Amino acid sequence: MRVINSTLYGFPDKIELDDVVDKELISLMTKTSMNPEDFYLTGYETISYKRTREFALETVISSVIPFDKDLLIVANNSDDLHIQKLCRLYGVSSTVVTLPEVEDELEAVISAFQQEHIYSHLLISCDVNQPECKESIRKIANELNKTSIKLIVHCRRGPMDLNEVCDLNIGYMISNGISSFISSVVIARRSQLVQTEGISRNDKLDLYNYWQKTLHSRKPGIKPMAV
């Protein structure tokens, strides 16, 4: 476990990044005994906290939406209004939208939002292990891949398998940890994570800087990685 004290990045005292969660979560997601230090080869990075999932969610909301862009929130459960309140708290403009199930209609709705040129990300919050939720995410992901809008998945319970995360081109996935109810993790596509430097509205909730701290203990030689 890494305990971060105040640094030049402006972190508060005793924000903990949880190595143990990494190992257990990676094993669950990949069905292998992959070393957490090699997880970056998948094209994704893990930032694990000894904090609740709410902290991880706030960190993503604060950190990934550019200042000149907005967030689309899919209306599908009681989390939606709470997520919108978090957006207002951190100065992120957001819209809660009910998306149709029919794929042709879904394409038209997302295309209309894309034409407004103001949305950078779409966030859906659900239990990703339920078949109906996976199907909704699949439909949304297929349409978003035709646009520049990136997908954030907030897992109300356990995470998705890594193969599914990659296939659906999910930008960020927020999940509970494995070992404790106060553990949480953000799985972030590396190519998108590197673009978040300097975006965060709050020093305590800066995903890019937390990621940089996780790199300090990584072995210096790196292998070619997925994007």
PDB file of C-alpha atoms in Angstrom:
ATOM      1  CA  MET A   1       0.000   0.000   0.000  1.00  0.00           C
ATOM      2  CA  ARG A   2       1.332   3.410  -0.939  1.00  0.00           C
ATOM      3  CA  VAL A   3       0.520   6.325   1.367  1.00  0.00           C
ATOM      4  CA  ILE A   4       0.788   9.671  -0.372  1.00  0.00           C
ATOM      5  CA  ASN A   5       1.775  12.653   1.727  1.00  0.00           C
ATOM      6  CA  SER A   6       1.725  16.246   0.532  1.00  0.00           C
ATOM      7  CA  THR A   7       3.827  16.587  -2.617  1.00  0.00           C
ATOM      8  CA  LEU A   8       4.531  19.060  -5.356  1.00  0.00           C
ATOM      9  CA  TYR A   9       1.309  17.745  -6.922  1.00  0.00           C
ATOM     10  CA  GLY A  10      -0.672  19.270  -4.081  1.00  0.00           C
ATOM     11  CA  PHE A  11      -2.026  16.045  -2.620  1.00  0.00           C
ATOM     12  CA  PRO A  12      -3.508  16.114   0.877  1.00  0.00           C
ATOM     13  CA  ASP A  13      -1.978  13.963   3.599  1.00  0.00           C
ATOM     14  CA  LYS A  14      -2.728  10.243   3.719  1.00  0.00           C
ATOM     15  CA  ILE A  15      -4.536   9.599   0.465  1.00  0.00           C
ATOM     16  CA  GLU A  16      -3.836   5.893   0.054  1.00  0.00           C
ATOM     17  CA  LEU A  17      -3.367   3.989  -3.186  1.00  0.00           C
ATOM     18  CA  ASP A  18      -4.096   0.329  -2.682  1.00  0.00           C
ATOM     19  CA  ASP A  19      -1.707  -2.227  -4.257  1.00  0.00           C
ATOM     20  CA  VAL A  20      -3.569  -5.223  -2.825  1.00  0.00           C
ATOM     21  CA  VAL A  21      -6.735  -4.288  -4.693  1.00  0.00           C
ATOM     22  CA  ASP A  22      -4.721  -4.148  -7.904  1.00  0.00           C
ATOM     23  CA  LYS A  23      -3.591  -7.760  -7.610  1.00  0.00           C
ATOM     24  CA  GLU A  24      -6.981  -9.177  -6.721  1.00  0.00           C
ATOM     25  CA  LEU A  25      -8.880  -7.042  -9.206  1.00  0.00           C
ATOM     26  CA  ILE A  26      -6.516  -7.800 -12.084  1.00  0.00           C
ATOM     27  CA  SER A  27      -6.801 -11.508 -11.340  1.00  0.00           C
ATOM     28  CA  LEU A  28     -10.604 -11.222 -11.385  1.00  0.00           C
ATOM     29  CA  MET A  29     -10.740  -9.166 -14.592  1.00  0.00           C
ATOM     30  CA  THR A  30      -8.157 -11.097 -16.611  1.00  0.00           C
ATOM     31  CA  LYS A  31      -8.627 -14.604 -15.169  1.00  0.00           C
ATOM     32  CA  THR A  32      -4.824 -14.751 -14.925  1.00  0.00           C
ATOM     33  CA  SER A  33      -2.100 -14.122 -12.363  1.00  0.00           C
ATOM     34  CA  MET A  34      -0.772 -11.112 -14.313  1.00  0.00           C
ATOM     35  CA  ASN A  35       1.621  -8.905 -12.381  1.00  0.00           C
ATOM     36  CA  PRO A  36      -0.001  -5.505 -11.751  1.00  0.00           C
ATOM     37  CA  GLU A  37       3.167  -3.857 -13.091  1.00  0.00           C
ATOM     38  CA  ASP A  38       2.482  -5.481 -16.479  1.00  0.00           C
ATOM     39  CA  PHE A  39      -1.173  -4.502 -16.654  1.00  0.00           C
ATOM     40  CA  TYR A  40      -0.285  -1.426 -18.721  1.00  0.00           C
ATOM     41  CA  LEU A  41       0.515  -3.795 -21.609  1.00  0.00           C
ATOM     42  CA  THR A  42      -3.232  -4.172 -22.090  1.00  0.00           C
ATOM     43  CA  GLY A  43      -3.535  -0.469 -22.922  1.00  0.00           C
ATOM     44  CA  TYR A  44      -5.213   0.215 -19.570  1.00  0.00           C
ATOM     45  CA  GLU A  45      -3.996   1.455 -16.201  1.00  0.00           C
ATOM     46  CA  THR A  46      -5.380   0.845 -12.707  1.00  0.00           C
ATOM     47  CA  ILE A  47      -5.575   3.513 -10.022  1.00  0.00           C
ATOM     48  CA  SER A  48      -6.773   1.845  -6.820  1.00  0.00           C
ATOM     49  CA  TYR A  49      -7.791   3.700  -3.675  1.00  0.00           C
ATOM     50  CA  LYS A  50      -8.273   2.784  -0.061  1.00  0.00           C
ATOM     51  CA  ARG A  51     -11.395   4.910  -0.349  1.00  0.00           C
ATOM     52  CA  THR A  52     -15.023   4.272  -1.253  1.00  0.00           C
ATOM     53  CA  ARG A  53     -16.292   4.047  -4.824  1.00  0.00           C
ATOM     54  CA  GLU A  54     -17.805   7.506  -4.330  1.00  0.00           C
ATOM     55  CA  PHE A  55     -14.273   8.929  -4.058  1.00  0.00           C
ATOM     56  CA  ALA A  56     -13.228   7.207  -7.291  1.00  0.00           C
ATOM     57  CA  LEU A  57     -16.363   8.470  -9.053  1.00  0.00           C
ATOM     58  CA  GLU A  58     -15.772  12.039  -7.909  1.00  0.00           C
ATOM     59  CA  THR A  59     -12.149  11.818  -9.034  1.00  0.00           C
ATOM     60  CA  VAL A  60     -13.171  10.797 -12.554  1.00  0.00           C
ATOM     61  CA  ILE A  61     -15.882  13.462 -12.791  1.00  0.00           C
ATOM     62  CA  SER A  62     -13.453  16.118 -11.580  1.00  0.00           C
ATOM     63  CA  SER A  63     -10.590  14.987 -13.794  1.00  0.00           C
ATOM     64  CA  VAL A  64     -11.599  13.841 -17.272  1.00  0.00           C
ATOM     65  CA  ILE A  65     -14.162  16.322 -18.666  1.00  0.00           C
ATOM     66  CA  PRO A  66     -12.383  19.206 -20.464  1.00  0.00           C
ATOM     67  CA  PHE A  67     -13.353  22.682 -19.300  1.00  0.00           C
ATOM     68  CA  ASP A  68     -15.081  23.478 -22.604  1.00  0.00           C
ATOM     69  CA  LYS A  69     -17.032  20.197 -22.792  1.00  0.00           C
ATOM     70  CA  ASP A  70     -20.037  18.636 -21.023  1.00  0.00           C
ATOM     71  CA  LEU A  71     -20.999  15.205 -19.726  1.00  0.00           C
ATOM     72  CA  LEU A  72     -23.987  13.126 -20.866  1.00  0.00           C
ATOM     73  CA  ILE A  73     -25.462  10.982 -18.062  1.00  0.00           C
ATOM     74  CA  VAL A  74     -27.657   8.051 -19.079  1.00  0.00           C
ATOM     75  CA  ALA A  75     -30.870   8.072 -17.037  1.00  0.00           C
ATOM     76  CA  ASN A  76     -31.383   4.517 -15.854  1.00  0.00           C
ATOM     77  CA  ASN A  77     -31.341   4.423 -12.048  1.00  0.00           C
ATOM     78  CA  SER A  78     -31.396   6.449  -8.859  1.00  0.00           C
ATOM     79  CA  ASP A  79     -27.693   7.304  -9.174  1.00  0.00           C
ATOM     80  CA  ASP A  80     -28.327   9.755 -12.007  1.00  0.00           C
ATOM     81  CA  LEU A  81     -29.438  12.794 -10.040  1.00  0.00           C
ATOM     82  CA  HIS A  82     -26.688  12.215  -7.496  1.00  0.00           C
ATOM     83  CA  ILE A  83     -24.090  12.108 -10.268  1.00  0.00           C
ATOM     84  CA  GLN A  84     -25.480  15.337 -11.680  1.00  0.00           C
ATOM     85  CA  LYS A  85     -25.150  16.944  -8.232  1.00  0.00           C
ATOM     86  CA  LEU A  86     -21.502  15.877  -8.160  1.00  0.00           C
ATOM     87  CA  CYS A  87     -21.033  17.476 -11.565  1.00  0.00           C
ATOM     88  CA  ARG A  88     -22.434  20.771 -10.287  1.00  0.00           C
ATOM     89  CA  LEU A  89     -20.198  20.529  -7.213  1.00  0.00           C
ATOM     90  CA  TYR A  90     -17.093  20.375  -9.414  1.00  0.00           C
ATOM     91  CA  GLY A  91     -18.236  22.790 -12.090  1.00  0.00           C
ATOM     92  CA  VAL A  92     -18.869  20.170 -14.782  1.00  0.00           C
ATOM     93  CA  SER A  93     -21.842  20.886 -17.047  1.00  0.00           C
ATOM     94  CA  SER A  94     -24.001  17.795 -17.516  1.00  0.00           C
ATOM     95  CA  THR A  95     -27.251  16.559 -19.044  1.00  0.00           C
ATOM     96  CA  VAL A  96     -29.296  13.560 -17.900  1.00  0.00           C
ATOM     97  CA  VAL A  97     -30.763  11.870 -20.976  1.00  0.00           C
ATOM     98  CA  THR A  98     -33.016   8.856 -21.494  1.00  0.00           C
ATOM     99  CA  LEU A  99     -31.675   6.870 -24.421  1.00  0.00           C
ATOM    100  CA  PRO A 100     -33.911   4.645 -26.580  1.00  0.00           C
ATOM    101  CA  GLU A 101     -33.330   0.894 -26.685  1.00  0.00           C
ATOM    102  CA  VAL A 102     -33.789   0.598 -30.455  1.00  0.00           C
ATOM    103  CA  GLU A 103     -30.365   0.910 -32.077  1.00  0.00           C
ATOM    104  CA  ASP A 104     -31.526   3.023 -35.045  1.00  0.00           C
ATOM    105  CA  GLU A 105     -33.139   5.527 -32.683  1.00  0.00           C
ATOM    106  CA  LEU A 106     -30.112   5.382 -30.386  1.00  0.00           C
ATOM    107  CA  GLU A 107     -27.833   6.269 -33.282  1.00  0.00           C
ATOM    108  CA  ALA A 108     -29.987   9.276 -34.155  1.00  0.00           C
ATOM    109  CA  VAL A 109     -30.062  10.586 -30.578  1.00  0.00           C
ATOM    110  CA  ILE A 110     -26.311  10.240 -30.037  1.00  0.00           C
ATOM    111  CA  SER A 111     -25.633  11.741 -33.441  1.00  0.00           C
ATOM    112  CA  ALA A 112     -27.759  14.752 -32.494  1.00  0.00           C
ATOM    113  CA  PHE A 113     -25.759  15.280 -29.304  1.00  0.00           C
ATOM    114  CA  GLN A 114     -22.496  14.823 -31.197  1.00  0.00           C
ATOM    115  CA  GLN A 115     -23.519  17.535 -33.650  1.00  0.00           C
ATOM    116  CA  GLU A 116     -23.759  19.968 -30.760  1.00  0.00           C
ATOM    117  CA  HIS A 117     -19.966  19.536 -30.335  1.00  0.00           C
ATOM    118  CA  ILE A 118     -20.115  20.044 -26.574  1.00  0.00           C
ATOM    119  CA  TYR A 119     -20.076  16.546 -25.096  1.00  0.00           C
ATOM    120  CA  SER A 120     -16.779  14.787 -24.453  1.00  0.00           C
ATOM    121  CA  HIS A 121     -18.012  11.813 -22.405  1.00  0.00           C
ATOM    122  CA  LEU A 122     -21.096   9.720 -21.730  1.00  0.00           C
ATOM    123  CA  LEU A 123     -21.506   8.105 -18.299  1.00  0.00           C
ATOM    124  CA  ILE A 124     -23.694   5.108 -17.563  1.00  0.00           C
ATOM    125  CA  SER A 125     -24.149   3.743 -14.030  1.00  0.00           C
ATOM    126  CA  CYS A 126     -25.444   0.185 -13.562  1.00  0.00           C
ATOM    127  CA  ASP A 127     -24.697  -3.356 -12.410  1.00  0.00           C
ATOM    128  CA  VAL A 128     -22.484  -4.459 -15.296  1.00  0.00           C
ATOM    129  CA  ASN A 129     -22.903  -8.133 -14.430  1.00  0.00           C
ATOM    130  CA  GLN A 130     -26.601  -8.023 -15.325  1.00  0.00           C
ATOM    131  CA  PRO A 131     -27.267  -9.103 -18.953  1.00  0.00           C
ATOM    132  CA  GLU A 132     -29.605  -6.170 -19.655  1.00  0.00           C
ATOM    133  CA  CYS A 133     -26.978  -3.694 -18.468  1.00  0.00           C
ATOM    134  CA  LYS A 134     -24.253  -5.298 -20.578  1.00  0.00           C
ATOM    135  CA  GLU A 135     -26.533  -5.111 -23.595  1.00  0.00           C
ATOM    136  CA  SER A 136     -27.234  -1.413 -22.994  1.00  0.00           C
ATOM    137  CA  ILE A 137     -23.521  -0.691 -22.676  1.00  0.00           C
ATOM    138  CA  ARG A 138     -22.819  -2.646 -25.863  1.00  0.00           C
ATOM    139  CA  LYS A 139     -25.376  -0.663 -27.849  1.00  0.00           C
ATOM    140  CA  ILE A 140     -24.129   2.650 -26.497  1.00  0.00           C
ATOM    141  CA  ALA A 141     -20.484   1.735 -27.087  1.00  0.00           C
ATOM    142  CA  ASN A 142     -21.172   0.733 -30.684  1.00  0.00           C
ATOM    143  CA  GLU A 143     -22.684   4.133 -31.381  1.00  0.00           C
ATOM    144  CA  LEU A 144     -20.059   6.114 -29.480  1.00  0.00           C
ATOM    145  CA  ASN A 145     -17.324   4.458 -31.540  1.00  0.00           C
ATOM    146  CA  LYS A 146     -18.707   6.415 -34.515  1.00  0.00           C
ATOM    147  CA  THR A 147     -18.190   9.685 -32.633  1.00  0.00           C
ATOM    148  CA  SER A 148     -15.551  11.442 -30.524  1.00  0.00           C
ATOM    149  CA  ILE A 149     -17.591  10.947 -27.326  1.00  0.00           C
ATOM    150  CA  LYS A 150     -15.851   8.628 -24.828  1.00  0.00           C
ATOM    151  CA  LEU A 151     -17.541   6.128 -22.513  1.00  0.00           C
ATOM    152  CA  ILE A 152     -17.390   6.092 -18.707  1.00  0.00           C
ATOM    153  CA  VAL A 153     -18.921   3.064 -16.940  1.00  0.00           C
ATOM    154  CA  HIS A 154     -19.754   3.338 -13.244  1.00  0.00           C
ATOM    155  CA  CYS A 155     -20.118  -0.212 -11.895  1.00  0.00           C
ATOM    156  CA  ARG A 156     -22.576  -0.372  -9.046  1.00  0.00           C
ATOM    157  CA  ARG A 157     -21.131  -3.732  -8.007  1.00  0.00           C
ATOM    158  CA  GLY A 158     -18.213  -5.730  -9.474  1.00  0.00           C
ATOM    159  CA  PRO A 159     -16.189  -4.818 -12.575  1.00  0.00           C
ATOM    160  CA  MET A 160     -16.511  -6.072 -16.131  1.00  0.00           C
ATOM    161  CA  ASP A 161     -14.045  -8.564 -17.582  1.00  0.00           C
ATOM    162  CA  LEU A 162     -11.090  -6.868 -19.205  1.00  0.00           C
ATOM    163  CA  ASN A 163     -11.871  -8.442 -22.604  1.00  0.00           C
ATOM    164  CA  GLU A 164     -15.264  -6.744 -22.545  1.00  0.00           C
ATOM    165  CA  VAL A 165     -13.773  -3.429 -21.445  1.00  0.00           C
ATOM    166  CA  CYS A 166     -11.337  -3.552 -24.381  1.00  0.00           C
ATOM    167  CA  ASP A 167     -13.897  -4.745 -26.941  1.00  0.00           C
ATOM    168  CA  LEU A 168     -16.289  -1.930 -26.000  1.00  0.00           C
ATOM    169  CA  ASN A 169     -13.489   0.664 -26.007  1.00  0.00           C
ATOM    170  CA  ILE A 170     -14.494   1.870 -22.526  1.00  0.00           C
ATOM    171  CA  GLY A 171     -12.453   4.919 -21.576  1.00  0.00           C
ATOM    172  CA  TYR A 172     -12.920   4.738 -17.801  1.00  0.00           C
ATOM    173  CA  MET A 173     -14.490   2.123 -15.532  1.00  0.00           C
ATOM    174  CA  ILE A 174     -15.150   2.838 -11.850  1.00  0.00           C
ATOM    175  CA  SER A 175     -15.674  -0.134  -9.553  1.00  0.00           C
ATOM    176  CA  ASN A 176     -15.644  -1.340  -5.976  1.00  0.00           C
ATOM    177  CA  GLY A 177     -12.447  -2.976  -4.861  1.00  0.00           C
ATOM    178  CA  ILE A 178     -12.282  -6.649  -4.012  1.00  0.00           C
ATOM    179  CA  SER A 179     -10.872  -6.933  -0.504  1.00  0.00           C
ATOM    180  CA  SER A 180     -12.907  -4.286   1.305  1.00  0.00           C
ATOM    181  CA  PHE A 181     -16.028  -2.174   0.959  1.00  0.00           C
ATOM    182  CA  ILE A 182     -13.825   0.911   1.340  1.00  0.00           C
ATOM    183  CA  SER A 183     -11.639  -0.033  -1.625  1.00  0.00           C
ATOM    184  CA  SER A 184     -12.268   1.305  -5.118  1.00  0.00           C
ATOM    185  CA  VAL A 185     -10.542   1.380  -8.474  1.00  0.00           C
ATOM    186  CA  VAL A 186     -10.509   3.324 -11.728  1.00  0.00           C
ATOM    187  CA  ILE A 187      -9.575   1.369 -14.853  1.00  0.00           C
ATOM    188  CA  ALA A 188      -8.477   3.945 -17.430  1.00  0.00           C
ATOM    189  CA  ARG A 189      -7.483   3.610 -21.074  1.00  0.00           C
ATOM    190  CA  ARG A 190      -3.935   4.898 -21.099  1.00  0.00           C
ATOM    191  CA  SER A 191      -4.289   6.858 -24.349  1.00  0.00           C
ATOM    192  CA  GLN A 192      -7.162   8.833 -22.800  1.00  0.00           C
ATOM    193  CA  LEU A 193      -5.639   9.108 -19.334  1.00  0.00           C
ATOM    194  CA  VAL A 194      -2.565  10.923 -20.649  1.00  0.00           C
ATOM    195  CA  GLN A 195      -4.848  13.665 -21.992  1.00  0.00           C
ATOM    196  CA  THR A 196      -6.234  14.533 -18.545  1.00  0.00           C
ATOM    197  CA  GLU A 197      -3.156  16.347 -17.248  1.00  0.00           C
ATOM    198  CA  GLY A 198      -4.161  19.707 -15.792  1.00  0.00           C
ATOM    199  CA  ILE A 199      -7.917  19.172 -16.193  1.00  0.00           C
ATOM    200  CA  SER A 200      -8.919  18.340 -12.614  1.00  0.00           C
ATOM    201  CA  ARG A 201     -11.027  20.932 -10.801  1.00  0.00           C
ATOM    202  CA  ASN A 202      -9.762  19.758  -7.401  1.00  0.00           C
ATOM    203  CA  ASP A 203      -6.215  18.938  -6.219  1.00  0.00           C
ATOM    204  CA  LYS A 204      -7.547  16.166  -4.006  1.00  0.00           C
ATOM    205  CA  LEU A 205      -9.401  14.602  -6.936  1.00  0.00           C
ATOM    206  CA  ASP A 206      -6.782  14.636  -9.686  1.00  0.00           C
ATOM    207  CA  LEU A 207      -6.780  11.285 -11.497  1.00  0.00           C
ATOM    208  CA  TYR A 208      -3.747  12.112 -13.623  1.00  0.00           C
ATOM    209  CA  ASN A 209      -1.598  12.952 -10.619  1.00  0.00           C
ATOM    210  CA  TYR A 210      -2.667   9.844  -8.721  1.00  0.00           C
ATOM    211  CA  TRP A 211      -1.720   7.812 -11.775  1.00  0.00           C
ATOM    212  CA  GLN A 212       1.691   9.476 -11.881  1.00  0.00           C
ATOM    213  CA  LYS A 213       2.273   8.416  -8.284  1.00  0.00           C
ATOM    214  CA  THR A 214       1.476   4.794  -9.156  1.00  0.00           C
ATOM    215  CA  LEU A 215       4.235   4.904 -11.770  1.00  0.00           C
ATOM    216  CA  HIS A 216       6.958   5.708  -9.227  1.00  0.00           C
ATOM    217  CA  SER A 217       7.387   2.093  -8.136  1.00  0.00           C
ATOM    218  CA  ARG A 218       7.102   0.625 -11.650  1.00  0.00           C
ATOM    219  CA  LYS A 219      10.231  -0.985 -13.094  1.00  0.00           C
ATOM    220  CA  PRO A 220      12.032   1.460 -15.394  1.00  0.00           C
ATOM    221  CA  GLY A 221      12.121  -0.724 -18.523  1.00  0.00           C
ATOM    222  CA  ILE A 222       8.797  -0.896 -20.345  1.00  0.00           C
ATOM    223  CA  LYS A 223       7.657  -3.210 -23.108  1.00  0.00           C
ATOM    224  CA  PRO A 224       5.604  -2.261 -26.191  1.00  0.00           C
ATOM    225  CA  MET A 225       2.008  -1.805 -25.120  1.00  0.00           C
ATOM    226  CA  ALA A 226      -1.481  -1.707 -26.553  1.00  0.00           C
ATOM    227  CA  VAL A 227      -2.956   1.744 -27.126  1.00  0.00           C
TER     228      VAL A 227
END
